[in-house]
Amino acid sequence: MANEIPWKTLSEAYAFIGNSLLKPMTMTSTVGLDPAFWASFPTFDDDAVAEVVASCARYAEGAAQRGEAGEDEPQRAAVEYTKLFVGPPSPAAAPWETMYRGQDVTVGFGQATFEMRELLRAAGLEVKNENNQYEDHMGIELLYLSSQCARIDAGMGDAPEAEAVADFIEGHPLSWAESFRARIAETAPNGYFAPLVGLAQALLGWHAQALRS
């Protein structure tokens, strides 16, 4: 089934979510607040993906109504972003895989960071960001996956095998997406990012299953 996978569409979807997790909305696109964006977002004929897309759309519809009432919705999302992923005093929902590899982990630099650093290096990718994020940040993992999907779509000679993509999905972002989403939901259950990370989880689950079929 791997040859039937819409690699370009997946690459774009992962890139959107990954970028949304690396910068607050005041510094990036506000398209996630547009109900029309979600109306056209691909669901891959998967019920789980469609359900989370619908949740994202409901948030956007509420944001549109609040915006009409004069509220600054990008700023609202940026405040939520800071509380969840930056702090102070510390992120309410740490965005690094290392923090979910064991119990009571308090240092966001560990084995997962080294693994992602090596994967990025092997793919000829380099993390360049003003915040100096660890390489096992969920946003970076999704952008790495986006780049791999794009290579497969373009038929590049160094494109990974489908099995390697499935191994990465299951071994990295999918392995901690639910725990990450749950922490977000504890702090901001009605916010923008819980359904957004839920969407990442649903996409990753569908993608991995399709690759294993």
Tab-separated table of C-alpha atoms in Angstrom:
chain	number	residue	atom	x	y	z
A	1	MET	CA	0.000	0.000	0.000
A	2	ALA	CA	3.047	2.268	0.376
A	3	ASN	CA	2.930	3.126	-3.334
A	4	GLU	CA	-0.602	4.476	-2.841
A	5	ILE	CA	0.310	6.829	-0.002
A	6	PRO	CA	-0.094	10.552	-0.824
A	7	TRP	CA	3.415	11.505	0.210
A	8	LYS	CA	3.213	15.136	-0.892
A	9	THR	CA	-0.019	15.749	1.024
A	10	LEU	CA	1.423	14.125	4.127
A	11	SER	CA	4.599	16.180	3.804
A	12	GLU	CA	2.554	19.369	3.749
A	13	ALA	CA	0.396	18.305	6.698
A	14	TYR	CA	3.390	17.360	8.857
A	15	ALA	CA	5.143	20.605	7.934
A	16	PHE	CA	2.144	22.687	8.965
A	17	ILE	CA	1.853	21.016	12.372
A	18	GLY	CA	5.606	20.960	12.934
A	19	ASN	CA	6.008	24.659	12.210
A	20	SER	CA	2.996	25.455	14.396
A	21	LEU	CA	4.758	23.788	17.329
A	22	LEU	CA	8.053	25.631	16.860
A	23	LYS	CA	6.874	29.244	16.894
A	24	PRO	CA	3.944	31.091	18.456
A	25	MET	CA	1.193	32.125	16.081
A	26	THR	CA	2.218	35.780	16.322
A	27	MET	CA	5.455	34.768	14.540
A	28	THR	CA	4.050	32.389	11.948
A	29	SER	CA	0.922	31.684	9.907
A	30	THR	CA	-2.536	32.248	11.394
A	31	VAL	CA	-4.193	29.897	8.895
A	32	GLY	CA	-5.078	27.481	11.705
A	33	LEU	CA	-7.676	30.016	12.862
A	34	ASP	CA	-9.458	29.927	9.506
A	35	PRO	CA	-12.421	27.509	9.389
A	36	ALA	CA	-12.018	27.291	5.595
A	37	PHE	CA	-8.508	25.885	6.056
A	38	TRP	CA	-9.861	23.004	8.110
A	39	ALA	CA	-12.767	22.452	5.739
A	40	SER	CA	-10.205	21.614	3.049
A	41	PHE	CA	-7.707	19.763	5.279
A	42	PRO	CA	-7.146	16.178	4.066
A	43	THR	CA	-8.581	13.390	6.220
A	44	PHE	CA	-7.158	10.484	4.181
A	45	ASP	CA	-10.554	8.778	4.440
A	46	ASP	CA	-9.720	7.927	8.041
A	47	ASP	CA	-12.302	8.348	10.791
A	48	ALA	CA	-9.765	9.212	13.495
A	49	VAL	CA	-8.131	11.902	11.365
A	50	ALA	CA	-11.511	13.296	10.329
A	51	GLU	CA	-12.634	13.494	13.958
A	52	VAL	CA	-9.621	15.553	15.020
A	53	VAL	CA	-9.825	17.780	11.948
A	54	ALA	CA	-13.424	18.476	12.997
A	55	SER	CA	-12.177	19.437	16.478
A	56	CYS	CA	-9.650	21.832	14.951
A	57	ALA	CA	-12.411	23.308	12.801
A	58	ARG	CA	-14.627	23.860	15.838
A	59	TYR	CA	-11.840	25.758	17.561
A	60	ALA	CA	-11.332	27.875	14.440
A	61	GLU	CA	-15.056	28.622	14.237
A	62	GLY	CA	-15.019	29.801	17.848
A	63	ALA	CA	-11.904	31.864	17.164
A	64	ALA	CA	-13.609	33.500	14.195
A	65	GLN	CA	-16.557	34.464	16.378
A	66	ARG	CA	-14.292	35.848	19.097
A	67	GLY	CA	-12.299	37.715	16.472
A	68	GLU	CA	-15.465	39.361	15.197
A	69	ALA	CA	-16.134	40.444	18.786
A	70	GLY	CA	-12.750	42.176	18.858
A	71	GLU	CA	-10.539	39.564	20.534
A	72	ASP	CA	-6.951	39.089	19.353
A	73	GLU	CA	-7.004	35.382	18.529
A	74	PRO	CA	-3.391	35.031	17.310
A	75	GLN	CA	-2.260	36.612	20.596
A	76	ARG	CA	-4.536	34.260	22.531
A	77	ALA	CA	-2.942	31.268	20.799
A	78	ALA	CA	0.537	32.717	21.385
A	79	VAL	CA	-0.131	33.044	25.124
A	80	GLU	CA	-1.278	29.416	25.201
A	81	TYR	CA	1.851	28.411	23.278
A	82	THR	CA	4.127	30.151	25.770
A	83	LYS	CA	2.402	28.643	28.789
A	84	LEU	CA	2.515	25.135	27.335
A	85	PHE	CA	5.911	24.967	25.661
A	86	VAL	CA	8.085	27.706	27.136
A	87	GLY	CA	7.088	28.863	30.603
A	88	PRO	CA	8.051	30.415	32.997
A	89	PRO	CA	8.885	28.741	35.171
A	90	SER	CA	8.959	25.647	32.936
A	91	PRO	CA	6.826	24.275	30.107
A	92	ALA	CA	3.488	22.848	31.234
A	93	ALA	CA	3.795	20.325	28.402
A	94	ALA	CA	7.453	19.778	27.564
A	95	PRO	CA	7.762	19.387	23.764
A	96	TRP	CA	10.816	17.057	23.811
A	97	GLU	CA	10.673	13.284	23.402
A	98	THR	CA	13.307	12.719	26.079
A	99	MET	CA	10.848	13.935	28.715
A	100	TYR	CA	8.481	11.067	27.848
A	101	ARG	CA	11.000	8.225	27.652
A	102	GLY	CA	10.808	7.495	31.359
A	103	GLN	CA	9.086	8.537	34.555
A	104	ASP	CA	10.006	11.701	36.420
A	105	VAL	CA	12.417	12.889	33.713
A	106	THR	CA	13.261	16.538	34.334
A	107	VAL	CA	16.115	17.155	31.890
A	108	GLY	CA	15.129	17.707	28.269
A	109	PHE	CA	18.316	16.338	26.720
A	110	GLY	CA	18.818	12.612	26.487
A	111	GLN	CA	19.066	9.548	24.268
A	112	ALA	CA	16.180	10.647	22.044
A	113	THR	CA	18.013	13.915	21.397
A	114	PHE	CA	21.125	12.071	20.240
A	115	GLU	CA	19.060	9.727	18.058
A	116	MET	CA	17.295	12.610	16.343
A	117	ARG	CA	20.554	14.506	15.926
A	118	GLU	CA	22.030	11.516	14.099
A	119	LEU	CA	18.944	11.072	11.898
A	120	LEU	CA	19.007	14.749	10.935
A	121	ARG	CA	22.725	14.606	10.205
A	122	ALA	CA	22.316	11.500	8.043
A	123	ALA	CA	19.586	13.262	6.067
A	124	GLY	CA	21.757	16.330	5.557
A	125	LEU	CA	19.473	18.449	7.719
A	126	GLU	CA	20.510	20.955	10.351
A	127	VAL	CA	18.480	22.565	13.091
A	128	LYS	CA	18.743	26.330	12.817
A	129	ASN	CA	16.495	28.243	15.143
A	130	GLU	CA	16.891	31.186	17.430
A	131	ASN	CA	15.589	29.222	20.422
A	132	ASN	CA	18.201	26.468	20.081
A	133	GLN	CA	15.606	23.735	20.464
A	134	TYR	CA	16.713	20.199	21.198
A	135	GLU	CA	16.491	17.960	18.161
A	136	ASP	CA	13.838	15.715	19.741
A	137	HIS	CA	11.278	18.539	19.816
A	138	MET	CA	7.958	17.286	18.397
A	139	GLY	CA	7.969	20.076	15.830
A	140	ILE	CA	11.419	19.087	14.583
A	141	GLU	CA	10.508	15.401	14.447
A	142	LEU	CA	7.473	16.264	12.306
A	143	LEU	CA	9.530	18.510	10.030
A	144	TYR	CA	12.084	15.722	9.616
A	145	LEU	CA	9.261	13.360	8.666
A	146	SER	CA	7.896	15.980	6.285
A	147	SER	CA	11.261	16.188	4.553
A	148	GLN	CA	11.442	12.405	4.203
A	149	CYS	CA	7.951	12.290	2.705
A	150	ALA	CA	8.954	15.002	0.244
A	151	ARG	CA	12.028	13.009	-0.804
A	152	ILE	CA	9.936	9.933	-1.479
A	153	ASP	CA	7.375	11.975	-3.413
A	154	ALA	CA	10.139	13.487	-5.553
A	155	GLY	CA	11.684	10.076	-6.204
A	156	MET	CA	15.048	11.193	-4.883
A	157	GLY	CA	17.822	8.645	-4.888
A	158	ASP	CA	18.458	9.082	-1.175
A	159	ALA	CA	14.791	8.777	-0.251
A	160	PRO	CA	14.142	6.360	2.621
A	161	GLU	CA	12.368	3.030	2.217
A	162	ALA	CA	8.755	2.908	3.388
A	163	GLU	CA	9.709	0.524	6.193
A	164	ALA	CA	12.275	3.007	7.499
A	165	VAL	CA	9.609	5.722	7.585
A	166	ALA	CA	7.284	3.431	9.541
A	167	ASP	CA	10.104	2.589	11.967
A	168	PHE	CA	10.751	6.284	12.536
A	169	ILE	CA	7.088	7.116	13.080
A	170	GLU	CA	6.598	4.309	15.588
A	171	GLY	CA	9.951	4.778	17.298
A	172	HIS	CA	9.784	8.543	17.656
A	173	PRO	CA	6.782	10.905	17.298
A	174	LEU	CA	3.978	8.346	17.576
A	175	SER	CA	5.559	6.753	20.649
A	176	TRP	CA	4.958	9.877	22.747
A	177	ALA	CA	2.301	11.886	20.907
A	178	GLU	CA	-0.534	10.715	23.159
A	179	SER	CA	1.355	11.519	26.372
A	180	PHE	CA	2.278	14.917	24.965
A	181	ARG	CA	-1.320	15.640	23.923
A	182	ALA	CA	-2.580	14.565	27.359
A	183	ARG	CA	-0.264	17.020	29.116
A	184	ILE	CA	-1.442	19.801	26.840
A	185	ALA	CA	-5.075	18.911	27.531
A	186	GLU	CA	-4.487	19.045	31.287
A	187	THR	CA	-3.427	22.683	31.059
A	188	ALA	CA	-5.459	23.929	28.083
A	189	PRO	CA	-8.308	21.457	27.424
A	190	ASN	CA	-10.231	23.953	25.304
A	191	GLY	CA	-7.263	25.499	23.561
A	192	TYR	CA	-5.742	25.344	20.105
A	193	PHE	CA	-2.911	22.890	20.674
A	194	ALA	CA	-4.633	19.830	22.167
A	195	PRO	CA	-6.561	19.116	18.965
A	196	LEU	CA	-3.557	20.100	16.842
A	197	VAL	CA	-1.314	17.518	18.523
A	198	GLY	CA	-4.226	15.091	18.444
A	199	LEU	CA	-4.217	15.597	14.690
A	200	ALA	CA	-0.507	14.808	14.530
A	201	GLN	CA	-1.144	11.627	16.511
A	202	ALA	CA	-4.005	10.546	14.238
A	203	LEU	CA	-1.987	11.252	11.089
A	204	LEU	CA	1.006	9.357	12.406
A	205	GLY	CA	-1.156	6.398	13.384
A	206	TRP	CA	-2.861	6.269	9.994
A	207	HIS	CA	0.445	6.654	8.155
A	208	ALA	CA	2.211	3.914	10.108
A	209	GLN	CA	-0.682	1.517	9.619
A	210	ALA	CA	-0.804	2.248	5.893
A	211	LEU	CA	2.923	1.577	5.604
A	212	ARG	CA	2.619	-1.726	7.451
A	213	SER	CA	-0.344	-2.926	5.384
